[in-house]
Coordinates of N, CA and C in Angstrom, one line a residue:
Chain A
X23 N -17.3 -7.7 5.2 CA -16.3 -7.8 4.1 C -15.3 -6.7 4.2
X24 N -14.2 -6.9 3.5 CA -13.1 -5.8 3.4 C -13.6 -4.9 1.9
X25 N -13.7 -3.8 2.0 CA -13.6 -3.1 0.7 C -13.3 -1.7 1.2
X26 N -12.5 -0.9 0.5 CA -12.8 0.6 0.5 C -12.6 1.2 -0.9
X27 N -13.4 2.2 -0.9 CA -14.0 2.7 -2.5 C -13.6 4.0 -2.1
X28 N -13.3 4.7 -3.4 CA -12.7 5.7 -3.5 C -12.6 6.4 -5.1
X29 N -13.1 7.7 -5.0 CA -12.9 8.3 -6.7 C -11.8 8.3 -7.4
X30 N -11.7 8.1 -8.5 CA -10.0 7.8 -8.9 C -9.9 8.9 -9.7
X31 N -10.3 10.1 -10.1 CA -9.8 11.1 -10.3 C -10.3 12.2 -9.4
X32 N -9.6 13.9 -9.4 CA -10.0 14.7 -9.1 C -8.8 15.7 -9.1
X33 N -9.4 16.7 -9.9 CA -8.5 18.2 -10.5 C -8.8 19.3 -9.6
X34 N -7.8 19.9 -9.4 CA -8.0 21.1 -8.2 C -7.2 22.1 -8.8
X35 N -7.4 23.4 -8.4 CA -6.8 24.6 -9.0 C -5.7 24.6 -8.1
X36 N -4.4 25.1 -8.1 CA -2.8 25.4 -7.3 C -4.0 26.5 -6.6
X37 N -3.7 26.3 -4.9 CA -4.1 27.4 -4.4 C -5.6 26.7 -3.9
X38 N -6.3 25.8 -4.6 CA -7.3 25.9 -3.7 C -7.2 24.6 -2.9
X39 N -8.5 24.3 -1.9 CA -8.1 22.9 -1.3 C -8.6 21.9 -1.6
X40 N -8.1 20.8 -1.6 CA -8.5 19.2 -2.3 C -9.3 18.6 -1.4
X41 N -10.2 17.9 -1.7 CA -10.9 17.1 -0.7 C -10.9 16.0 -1.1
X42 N -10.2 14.8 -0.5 CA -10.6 13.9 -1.5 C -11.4 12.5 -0.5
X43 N -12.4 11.9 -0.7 CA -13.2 11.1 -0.1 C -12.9 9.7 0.0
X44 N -13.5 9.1 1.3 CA -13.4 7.4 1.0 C -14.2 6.4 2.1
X45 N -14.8 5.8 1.7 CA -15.5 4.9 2.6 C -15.4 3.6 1.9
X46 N -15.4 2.8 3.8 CA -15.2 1.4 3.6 C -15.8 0.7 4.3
X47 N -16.2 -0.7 4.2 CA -17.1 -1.3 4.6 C -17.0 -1.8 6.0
X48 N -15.9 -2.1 6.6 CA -15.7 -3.4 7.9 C -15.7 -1.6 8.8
X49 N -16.5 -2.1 9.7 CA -17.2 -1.1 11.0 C -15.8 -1.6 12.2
X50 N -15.3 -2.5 11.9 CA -14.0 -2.8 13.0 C -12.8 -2.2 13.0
X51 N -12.7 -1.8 11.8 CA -11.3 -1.0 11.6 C -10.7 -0.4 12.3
X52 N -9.4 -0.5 12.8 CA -8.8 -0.2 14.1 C -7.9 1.9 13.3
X53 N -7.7 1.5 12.5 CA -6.6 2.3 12.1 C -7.1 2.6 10.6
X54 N -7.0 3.7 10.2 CA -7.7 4.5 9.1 C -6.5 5.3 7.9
X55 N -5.9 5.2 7.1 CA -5.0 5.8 7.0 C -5.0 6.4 5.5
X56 N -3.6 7.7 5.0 CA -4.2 7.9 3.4 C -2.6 7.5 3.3
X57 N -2.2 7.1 2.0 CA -0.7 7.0 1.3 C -0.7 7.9 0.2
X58 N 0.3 8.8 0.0 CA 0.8 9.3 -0.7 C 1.7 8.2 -2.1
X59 N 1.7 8.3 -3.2 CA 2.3 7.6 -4.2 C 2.5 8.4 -5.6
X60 N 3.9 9.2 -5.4 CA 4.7 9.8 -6.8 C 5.0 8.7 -7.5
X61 N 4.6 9.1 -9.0 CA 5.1 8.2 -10.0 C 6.6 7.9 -10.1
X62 N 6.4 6.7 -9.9 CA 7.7 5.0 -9.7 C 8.4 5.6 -8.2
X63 N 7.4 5.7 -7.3 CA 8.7 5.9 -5.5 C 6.9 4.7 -5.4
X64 N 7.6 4.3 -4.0 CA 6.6 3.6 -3.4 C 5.4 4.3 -2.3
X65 N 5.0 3.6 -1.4 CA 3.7 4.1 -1.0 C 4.3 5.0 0.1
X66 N 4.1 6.0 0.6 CA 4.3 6.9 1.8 C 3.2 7.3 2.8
X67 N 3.4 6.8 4.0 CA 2.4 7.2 4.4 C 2.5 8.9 5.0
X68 N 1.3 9.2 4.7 CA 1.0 10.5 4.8 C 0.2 11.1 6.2
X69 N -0.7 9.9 7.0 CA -1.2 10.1 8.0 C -2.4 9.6 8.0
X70 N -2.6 9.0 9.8 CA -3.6 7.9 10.1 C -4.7 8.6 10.8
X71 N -5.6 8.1 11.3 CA -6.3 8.2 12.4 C -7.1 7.0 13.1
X72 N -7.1 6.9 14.3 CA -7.6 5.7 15.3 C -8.8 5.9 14.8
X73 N -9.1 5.2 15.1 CA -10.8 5.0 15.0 C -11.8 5.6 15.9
X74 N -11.5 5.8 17.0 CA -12.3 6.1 18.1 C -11.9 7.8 18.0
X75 N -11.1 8.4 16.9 CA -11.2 10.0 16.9 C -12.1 10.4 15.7
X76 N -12.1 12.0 15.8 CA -13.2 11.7 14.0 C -12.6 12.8 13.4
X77 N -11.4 13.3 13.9 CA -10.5 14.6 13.1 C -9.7 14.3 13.8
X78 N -8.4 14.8 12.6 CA -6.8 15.1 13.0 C -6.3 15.8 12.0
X79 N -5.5 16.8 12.4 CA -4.8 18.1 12.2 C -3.4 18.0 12.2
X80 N -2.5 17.6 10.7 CA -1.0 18.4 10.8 C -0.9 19.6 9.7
X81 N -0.1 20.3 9.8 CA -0.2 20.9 8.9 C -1.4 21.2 7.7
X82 N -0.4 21.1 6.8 CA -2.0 21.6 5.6 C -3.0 20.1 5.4
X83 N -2.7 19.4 6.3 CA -3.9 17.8 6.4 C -4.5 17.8 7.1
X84 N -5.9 17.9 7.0 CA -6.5 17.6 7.8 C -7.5 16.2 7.4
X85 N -7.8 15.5 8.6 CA -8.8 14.0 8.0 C -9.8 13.9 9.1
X86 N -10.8 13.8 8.5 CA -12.2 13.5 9.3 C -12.8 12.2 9.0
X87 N -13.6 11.8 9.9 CA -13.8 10.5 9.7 C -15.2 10.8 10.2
X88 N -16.1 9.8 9.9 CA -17.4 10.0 10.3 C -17.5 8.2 10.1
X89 N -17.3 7.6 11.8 CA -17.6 6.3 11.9 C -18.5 5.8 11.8
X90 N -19.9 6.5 11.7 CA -21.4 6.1 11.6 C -21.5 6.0 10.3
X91 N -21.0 6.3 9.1 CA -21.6 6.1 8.0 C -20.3 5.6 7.2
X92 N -18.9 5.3 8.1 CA -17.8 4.6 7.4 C -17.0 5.3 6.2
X93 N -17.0 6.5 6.5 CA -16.3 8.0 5.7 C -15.5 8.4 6.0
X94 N -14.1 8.4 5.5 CA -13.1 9.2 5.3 C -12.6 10.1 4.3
X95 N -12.2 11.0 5.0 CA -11.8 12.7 3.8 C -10.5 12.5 4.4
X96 N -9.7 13.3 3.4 CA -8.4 13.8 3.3 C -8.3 15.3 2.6
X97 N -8.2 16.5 3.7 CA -8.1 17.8 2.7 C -6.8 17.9 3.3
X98 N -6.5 18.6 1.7 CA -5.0 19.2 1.5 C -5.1 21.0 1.5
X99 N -4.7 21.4 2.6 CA -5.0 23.1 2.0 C -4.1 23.3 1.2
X100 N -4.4 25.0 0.7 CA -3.3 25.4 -0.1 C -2.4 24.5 -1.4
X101 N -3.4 23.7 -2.2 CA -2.8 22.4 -2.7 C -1.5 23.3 -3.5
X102 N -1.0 22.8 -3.7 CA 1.2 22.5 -4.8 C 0.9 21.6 -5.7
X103 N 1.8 21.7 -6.8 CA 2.0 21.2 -7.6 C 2.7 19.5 -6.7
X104 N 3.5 20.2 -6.1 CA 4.1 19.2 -5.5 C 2.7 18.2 -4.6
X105 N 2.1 18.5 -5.0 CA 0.5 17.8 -4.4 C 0.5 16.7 -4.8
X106 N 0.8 16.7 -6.3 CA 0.2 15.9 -7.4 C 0.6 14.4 -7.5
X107 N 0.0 13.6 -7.2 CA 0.0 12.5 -6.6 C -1.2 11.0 -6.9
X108 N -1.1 9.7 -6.4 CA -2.1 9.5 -6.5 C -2.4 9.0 -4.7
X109 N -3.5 9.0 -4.2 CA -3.9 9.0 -2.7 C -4.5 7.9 -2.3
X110 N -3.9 7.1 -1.9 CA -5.0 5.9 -1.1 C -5.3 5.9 0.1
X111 N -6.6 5.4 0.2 CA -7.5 5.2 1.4 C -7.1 3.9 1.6
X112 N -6.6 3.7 3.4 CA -6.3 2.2 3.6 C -7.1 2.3 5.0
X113 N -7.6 0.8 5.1 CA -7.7 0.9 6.9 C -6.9 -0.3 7.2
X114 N -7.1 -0.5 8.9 CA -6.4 -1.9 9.2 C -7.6 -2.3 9.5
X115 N -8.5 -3.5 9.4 CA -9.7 -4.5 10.4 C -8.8 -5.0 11.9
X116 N -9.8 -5.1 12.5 CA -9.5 -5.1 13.9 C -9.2 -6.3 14.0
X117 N -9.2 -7.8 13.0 CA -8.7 -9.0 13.6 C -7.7 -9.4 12.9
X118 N -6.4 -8.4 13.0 CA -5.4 -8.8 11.7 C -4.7 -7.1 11.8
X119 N -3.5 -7.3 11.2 CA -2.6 -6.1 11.1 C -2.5 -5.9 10.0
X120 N -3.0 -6.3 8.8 CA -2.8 -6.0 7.8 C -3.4 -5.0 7.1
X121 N -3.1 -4.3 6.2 CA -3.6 -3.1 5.6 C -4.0 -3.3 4.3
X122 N -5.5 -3.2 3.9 CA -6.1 -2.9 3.0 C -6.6 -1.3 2.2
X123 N -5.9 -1.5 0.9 CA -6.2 -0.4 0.2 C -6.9 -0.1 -0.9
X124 N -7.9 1.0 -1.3 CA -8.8 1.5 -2.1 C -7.7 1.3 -3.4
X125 N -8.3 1.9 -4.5 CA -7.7 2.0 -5.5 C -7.0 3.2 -6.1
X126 N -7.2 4.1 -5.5 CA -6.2 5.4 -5.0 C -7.1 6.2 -6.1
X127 N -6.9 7.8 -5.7 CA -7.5 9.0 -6.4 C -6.1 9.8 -7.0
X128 N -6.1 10.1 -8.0 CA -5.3 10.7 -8.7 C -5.3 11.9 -8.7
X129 N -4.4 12.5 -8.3 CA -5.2 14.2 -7.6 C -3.7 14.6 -8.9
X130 N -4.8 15.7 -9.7 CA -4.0 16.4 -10.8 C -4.6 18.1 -10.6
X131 N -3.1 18.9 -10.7 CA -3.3 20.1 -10.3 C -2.9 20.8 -11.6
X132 N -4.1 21.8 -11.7 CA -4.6 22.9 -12.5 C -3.8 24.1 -12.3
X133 N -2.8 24.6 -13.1 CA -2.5 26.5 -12.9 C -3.4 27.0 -12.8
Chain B
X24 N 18.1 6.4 9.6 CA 17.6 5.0 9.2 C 17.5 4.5 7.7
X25 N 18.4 3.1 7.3 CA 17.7 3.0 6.1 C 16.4 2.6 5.7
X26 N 16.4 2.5 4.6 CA 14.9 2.4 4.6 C 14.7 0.6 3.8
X27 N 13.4 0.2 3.6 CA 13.4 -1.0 2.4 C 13.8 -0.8 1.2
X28 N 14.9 -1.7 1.4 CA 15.5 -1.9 -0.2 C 14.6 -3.1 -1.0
X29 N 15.0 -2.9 -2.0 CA 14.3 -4.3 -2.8 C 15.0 -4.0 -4.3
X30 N 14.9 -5.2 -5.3 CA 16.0 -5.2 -6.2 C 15.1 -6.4 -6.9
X31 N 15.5 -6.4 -8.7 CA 15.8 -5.5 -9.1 C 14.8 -4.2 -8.8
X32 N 15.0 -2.8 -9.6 CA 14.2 -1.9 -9.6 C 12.8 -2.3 -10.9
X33 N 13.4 -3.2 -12.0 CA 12.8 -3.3 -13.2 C 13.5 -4.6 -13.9
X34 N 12.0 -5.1 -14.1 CA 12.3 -6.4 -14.8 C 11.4 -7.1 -16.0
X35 N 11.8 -7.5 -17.3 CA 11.2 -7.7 -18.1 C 11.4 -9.0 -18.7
X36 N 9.7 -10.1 -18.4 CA 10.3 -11.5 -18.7 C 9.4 -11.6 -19.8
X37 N 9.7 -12.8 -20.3 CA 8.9 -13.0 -21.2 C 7.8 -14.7 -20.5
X38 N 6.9 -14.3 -20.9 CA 5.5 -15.4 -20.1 C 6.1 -16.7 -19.7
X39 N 5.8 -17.3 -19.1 CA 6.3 -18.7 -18.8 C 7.8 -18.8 -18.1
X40 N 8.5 -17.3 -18.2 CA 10.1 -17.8 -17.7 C 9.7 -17.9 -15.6
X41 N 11.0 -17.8 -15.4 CA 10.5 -17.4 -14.3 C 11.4 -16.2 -13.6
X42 N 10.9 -15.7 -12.1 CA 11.4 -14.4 -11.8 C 11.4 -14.4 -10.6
X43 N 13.0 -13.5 -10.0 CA 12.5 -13.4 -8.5 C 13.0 -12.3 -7.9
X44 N 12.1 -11.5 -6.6 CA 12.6 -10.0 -6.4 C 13.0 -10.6 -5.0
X45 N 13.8 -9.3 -4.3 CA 14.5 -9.6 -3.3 C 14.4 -8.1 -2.4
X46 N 13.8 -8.5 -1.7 CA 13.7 -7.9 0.0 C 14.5 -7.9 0.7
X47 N 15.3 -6.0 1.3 CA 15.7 -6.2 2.2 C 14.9 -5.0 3.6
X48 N 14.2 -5.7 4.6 CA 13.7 -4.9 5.3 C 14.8 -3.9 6.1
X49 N 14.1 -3.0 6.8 CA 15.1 -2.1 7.7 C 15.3 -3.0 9.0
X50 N 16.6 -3.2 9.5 CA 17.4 -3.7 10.5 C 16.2 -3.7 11.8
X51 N 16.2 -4.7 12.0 CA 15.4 -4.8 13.4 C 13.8 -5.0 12.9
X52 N 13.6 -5.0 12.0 CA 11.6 -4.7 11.7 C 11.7 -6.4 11.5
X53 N 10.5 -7.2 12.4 CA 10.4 -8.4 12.5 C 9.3 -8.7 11.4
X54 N 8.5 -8.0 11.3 CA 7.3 -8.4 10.2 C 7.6 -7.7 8.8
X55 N 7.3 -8.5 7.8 CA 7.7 -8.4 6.3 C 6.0 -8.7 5.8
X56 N 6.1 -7.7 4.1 CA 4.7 -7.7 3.6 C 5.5 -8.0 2.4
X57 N 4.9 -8.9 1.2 CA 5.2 -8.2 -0.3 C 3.6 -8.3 -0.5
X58 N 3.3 -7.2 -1.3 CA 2.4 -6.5 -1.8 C 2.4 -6.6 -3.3
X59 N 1.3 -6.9 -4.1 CA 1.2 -6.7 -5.6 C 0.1 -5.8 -6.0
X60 N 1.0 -4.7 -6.5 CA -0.2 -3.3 -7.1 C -0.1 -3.6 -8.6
X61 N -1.4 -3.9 -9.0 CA -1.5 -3.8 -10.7 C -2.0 -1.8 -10.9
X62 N -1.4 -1.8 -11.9 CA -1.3 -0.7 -12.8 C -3.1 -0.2 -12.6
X63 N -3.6 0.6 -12.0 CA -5.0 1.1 -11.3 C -5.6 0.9 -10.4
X64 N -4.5 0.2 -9.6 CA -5.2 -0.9 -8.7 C -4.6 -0.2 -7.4
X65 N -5.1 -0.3 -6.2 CA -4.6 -0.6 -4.9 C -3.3 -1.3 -4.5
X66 N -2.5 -1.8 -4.1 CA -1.6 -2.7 -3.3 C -2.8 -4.0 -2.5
X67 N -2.4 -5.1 -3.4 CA -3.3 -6.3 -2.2 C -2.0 -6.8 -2.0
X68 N -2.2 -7.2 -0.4 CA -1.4 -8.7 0.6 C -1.5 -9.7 -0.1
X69 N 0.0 -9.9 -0.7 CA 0.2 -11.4 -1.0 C 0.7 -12.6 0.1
X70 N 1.4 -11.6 1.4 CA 2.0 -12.8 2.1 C 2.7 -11.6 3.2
X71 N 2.3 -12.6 4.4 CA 2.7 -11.7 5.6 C 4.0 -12.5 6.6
X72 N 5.0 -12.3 6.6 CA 5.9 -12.7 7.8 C 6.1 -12.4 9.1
X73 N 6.3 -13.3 9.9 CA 6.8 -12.5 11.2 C 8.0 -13.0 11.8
X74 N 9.3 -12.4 11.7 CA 10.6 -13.4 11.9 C 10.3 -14.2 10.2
X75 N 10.4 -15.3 10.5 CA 10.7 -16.3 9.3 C 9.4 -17.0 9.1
X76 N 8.4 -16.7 9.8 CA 7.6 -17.9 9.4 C 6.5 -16.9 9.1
X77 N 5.6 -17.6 8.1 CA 4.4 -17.2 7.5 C 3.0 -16.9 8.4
X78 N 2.5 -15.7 8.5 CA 1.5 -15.4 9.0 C -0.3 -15.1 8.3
X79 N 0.5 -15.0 7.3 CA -0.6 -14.9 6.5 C -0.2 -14.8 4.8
X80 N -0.6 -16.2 4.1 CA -0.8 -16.0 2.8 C -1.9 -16.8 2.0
X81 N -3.0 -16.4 2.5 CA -4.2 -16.5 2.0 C -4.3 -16.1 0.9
X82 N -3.8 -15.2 -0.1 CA -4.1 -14.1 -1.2 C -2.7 -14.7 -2.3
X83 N -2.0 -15.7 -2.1 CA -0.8 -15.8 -2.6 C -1.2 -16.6 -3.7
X84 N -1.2 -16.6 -4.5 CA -1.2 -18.1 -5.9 C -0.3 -18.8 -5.6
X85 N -0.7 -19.9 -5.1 CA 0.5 -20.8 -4.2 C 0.8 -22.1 -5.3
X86 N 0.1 -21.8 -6.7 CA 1.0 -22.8 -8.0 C 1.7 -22.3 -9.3
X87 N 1.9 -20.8 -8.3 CA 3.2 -20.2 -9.3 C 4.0 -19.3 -8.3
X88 N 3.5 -18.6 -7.4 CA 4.1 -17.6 -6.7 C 4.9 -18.4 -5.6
X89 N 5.9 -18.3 -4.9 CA 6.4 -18.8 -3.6 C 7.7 -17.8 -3.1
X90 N 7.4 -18.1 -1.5 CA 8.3 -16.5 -1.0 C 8.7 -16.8 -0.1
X91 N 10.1 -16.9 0.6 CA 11.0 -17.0 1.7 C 11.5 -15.9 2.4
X92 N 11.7 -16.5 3.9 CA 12.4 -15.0 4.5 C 13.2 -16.2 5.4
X93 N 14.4 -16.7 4.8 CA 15.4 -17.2 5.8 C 15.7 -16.8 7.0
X94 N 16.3 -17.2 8.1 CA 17.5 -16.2 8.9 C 16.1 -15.2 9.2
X95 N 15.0 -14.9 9.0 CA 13.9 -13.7 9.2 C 14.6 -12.3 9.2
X96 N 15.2 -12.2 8.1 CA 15.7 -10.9 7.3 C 15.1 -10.8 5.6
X97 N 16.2 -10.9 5.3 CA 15.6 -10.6 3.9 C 14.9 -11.6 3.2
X98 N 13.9 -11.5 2.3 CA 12.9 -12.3 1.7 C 13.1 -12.4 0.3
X99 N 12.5 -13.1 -0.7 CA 13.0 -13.0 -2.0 C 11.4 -13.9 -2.0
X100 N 11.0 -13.3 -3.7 CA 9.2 -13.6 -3.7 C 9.4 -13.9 -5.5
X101 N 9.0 -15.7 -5.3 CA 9.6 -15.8 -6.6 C 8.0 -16.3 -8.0
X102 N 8.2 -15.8 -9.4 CA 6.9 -16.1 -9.5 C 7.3 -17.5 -10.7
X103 N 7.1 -18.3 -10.9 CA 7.4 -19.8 -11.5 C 6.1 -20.4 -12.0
X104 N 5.5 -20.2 -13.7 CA 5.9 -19.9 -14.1 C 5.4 -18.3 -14.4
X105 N 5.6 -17.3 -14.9 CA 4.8 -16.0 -14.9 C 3.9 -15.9 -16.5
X106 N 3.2 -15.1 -16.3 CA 1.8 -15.0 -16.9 C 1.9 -13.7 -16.9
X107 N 0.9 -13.0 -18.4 CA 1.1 -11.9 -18.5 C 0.1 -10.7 -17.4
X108 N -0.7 -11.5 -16.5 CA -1.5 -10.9 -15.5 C -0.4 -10.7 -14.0
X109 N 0.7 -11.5 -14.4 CA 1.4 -10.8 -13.2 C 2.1 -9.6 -13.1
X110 N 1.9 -8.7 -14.4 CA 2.8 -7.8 -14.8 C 2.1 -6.6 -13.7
X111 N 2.8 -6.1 -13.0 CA 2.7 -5.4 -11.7 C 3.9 -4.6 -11.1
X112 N 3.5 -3.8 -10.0 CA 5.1 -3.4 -8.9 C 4.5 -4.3 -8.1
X113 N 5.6 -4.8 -7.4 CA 5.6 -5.9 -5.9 C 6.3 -5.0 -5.5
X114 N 5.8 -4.8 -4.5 CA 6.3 -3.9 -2.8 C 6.6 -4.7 -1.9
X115 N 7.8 -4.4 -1.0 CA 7.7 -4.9 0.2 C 7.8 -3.8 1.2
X116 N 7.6 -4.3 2.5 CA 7.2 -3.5 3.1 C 7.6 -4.5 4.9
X117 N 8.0 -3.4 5.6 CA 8.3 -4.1 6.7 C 7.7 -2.9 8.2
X118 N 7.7 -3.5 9.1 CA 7.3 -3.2 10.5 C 8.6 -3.5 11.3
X119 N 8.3 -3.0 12.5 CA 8.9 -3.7 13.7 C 8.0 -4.1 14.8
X120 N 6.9 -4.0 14.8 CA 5.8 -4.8 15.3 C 4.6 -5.0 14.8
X121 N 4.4 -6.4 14.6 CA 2.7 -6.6 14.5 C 1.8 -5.3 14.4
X122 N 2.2 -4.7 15.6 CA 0.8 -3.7 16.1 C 1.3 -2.0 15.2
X123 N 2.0 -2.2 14.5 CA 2.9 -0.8 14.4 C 1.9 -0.2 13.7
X124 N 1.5 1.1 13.7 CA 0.5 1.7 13.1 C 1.6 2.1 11.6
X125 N 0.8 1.5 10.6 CA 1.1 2.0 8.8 C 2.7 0.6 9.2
X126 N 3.0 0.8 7.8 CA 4.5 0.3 7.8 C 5.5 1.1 6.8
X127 N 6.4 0.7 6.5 CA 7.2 1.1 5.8 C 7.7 0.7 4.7
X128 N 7.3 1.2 3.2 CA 7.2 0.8 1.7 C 8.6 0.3 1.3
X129 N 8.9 0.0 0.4 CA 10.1 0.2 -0.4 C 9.4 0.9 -1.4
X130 N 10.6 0.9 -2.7 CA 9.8 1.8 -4.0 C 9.6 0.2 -4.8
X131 N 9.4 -0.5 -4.8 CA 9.1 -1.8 -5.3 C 9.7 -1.8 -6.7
X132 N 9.3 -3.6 -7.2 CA 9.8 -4.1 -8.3 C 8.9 -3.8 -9.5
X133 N 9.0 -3.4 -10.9 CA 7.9 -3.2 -11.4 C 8.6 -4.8 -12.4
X134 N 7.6 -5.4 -12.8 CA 7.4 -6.5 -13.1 C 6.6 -5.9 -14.8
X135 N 7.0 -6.7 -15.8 CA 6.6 -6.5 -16.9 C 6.7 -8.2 -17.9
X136 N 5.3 -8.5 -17.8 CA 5.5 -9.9 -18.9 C 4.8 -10.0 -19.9
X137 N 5.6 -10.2 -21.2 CA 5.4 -10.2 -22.2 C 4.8 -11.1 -23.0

């Protein structure tokens, strides 16, 4: 089945780093991805990973995947205000291009 | 590059009228999404195009919702009659291939029924 679950809140101090988690069920998933979404803009993607890697590194993002137990992280270093956001976990299933998404984490930052 | 347009930005019906948003993908992107995010919810696939014809709309309420992409450009996703559980943003969203890793959003329609 298609599902990805994900915590829908999490508060971080400016300055420290966010972790935010997600796992999903279909073991086929070709493409792993998080979206970024500021209140009333649309979805932004923020950055993927293939399935067959289990980290990737831009800047202050880093995402690990752990395909044995169907886990994805998204850490933000050095989180910003300009952080503040809500984050969805999407994958693509391997028989179909289409993208399925969690219900997104609401990442709210602390002075 | 421009990006997905879509129009209106905001719309407010009252239950039973009807309603329709309008898609325009970025120039050259062959596959078209519109997407319905309720208010805590994820984005689910309502209906997938490729060029002009329908690839997938399994997920669509196909005895009120209905959606075109003439000419396989721009689309318009209409809801007939609306109900207050359709109150949502509809996103569209376009590719330029099937295979393209992620796509590309608009800021969607927020939909409000009364």
């Amino acid at each position: 089945g298609e599902d990805v679950e994900q915590s829908l809140f999490l508060s971080v101090r400016e300055g420290d780093s966010s972790v935010i988690n997600c796992t999903y069920t279909d073991s086929s998933s070709t493409y792993l991805y998080w979206y970024k979404q500021e209140p009333g803009a649309g979805l932004q993607l923020l950055t993927y990973i293939f399935s067959n890697m289990d980290m990737k590194q831009d800047q202050r993002l880093t995402v690990l995947l752990n395909k044995k137990d169907k886990h994805l992280s998204l850490r933000i270093a050095d989180t910003q205000t300009g952080d503040s956001a809500i984050y969805f976990c999407a994958e693509t299933p391997l028989r179909d291009d289409k993208i399925i998404f969690g219900k997104g984490t609401r990442l709210h930052i602390l002075p | 590059e421009a990006g997905v347009a879509q129009s209106p930005r905001y719309k407010i019906i009252e239950k039973r009228q009807s309603v329709a948003f309008w898609c325009n993908p970025i120039s050259g992107h062959a596959t078209l999404y519109w997407y319905q995010q309720i208010l805590g919810q994820g984005p689910k696939l309502l209906i997938q195009f490729q060029n002009n014809g329908v690839v997938d709309d399994s997920q669509l309420p196909k005895d009120r919702f209905s959606a075109e992409r003439l000419k396989g450009v721009d689309s318009t996703l209409k809801i007939q009659p609306a109900k207050l559980e359709d109150s949502a943003v509809y996103l569209c969203a376009s590719s330029l291939l099937r295979t393209e890793v992620g796509y590309t959003f608009g800021s969607g329609t927020r939909l409000t029924v009364v």
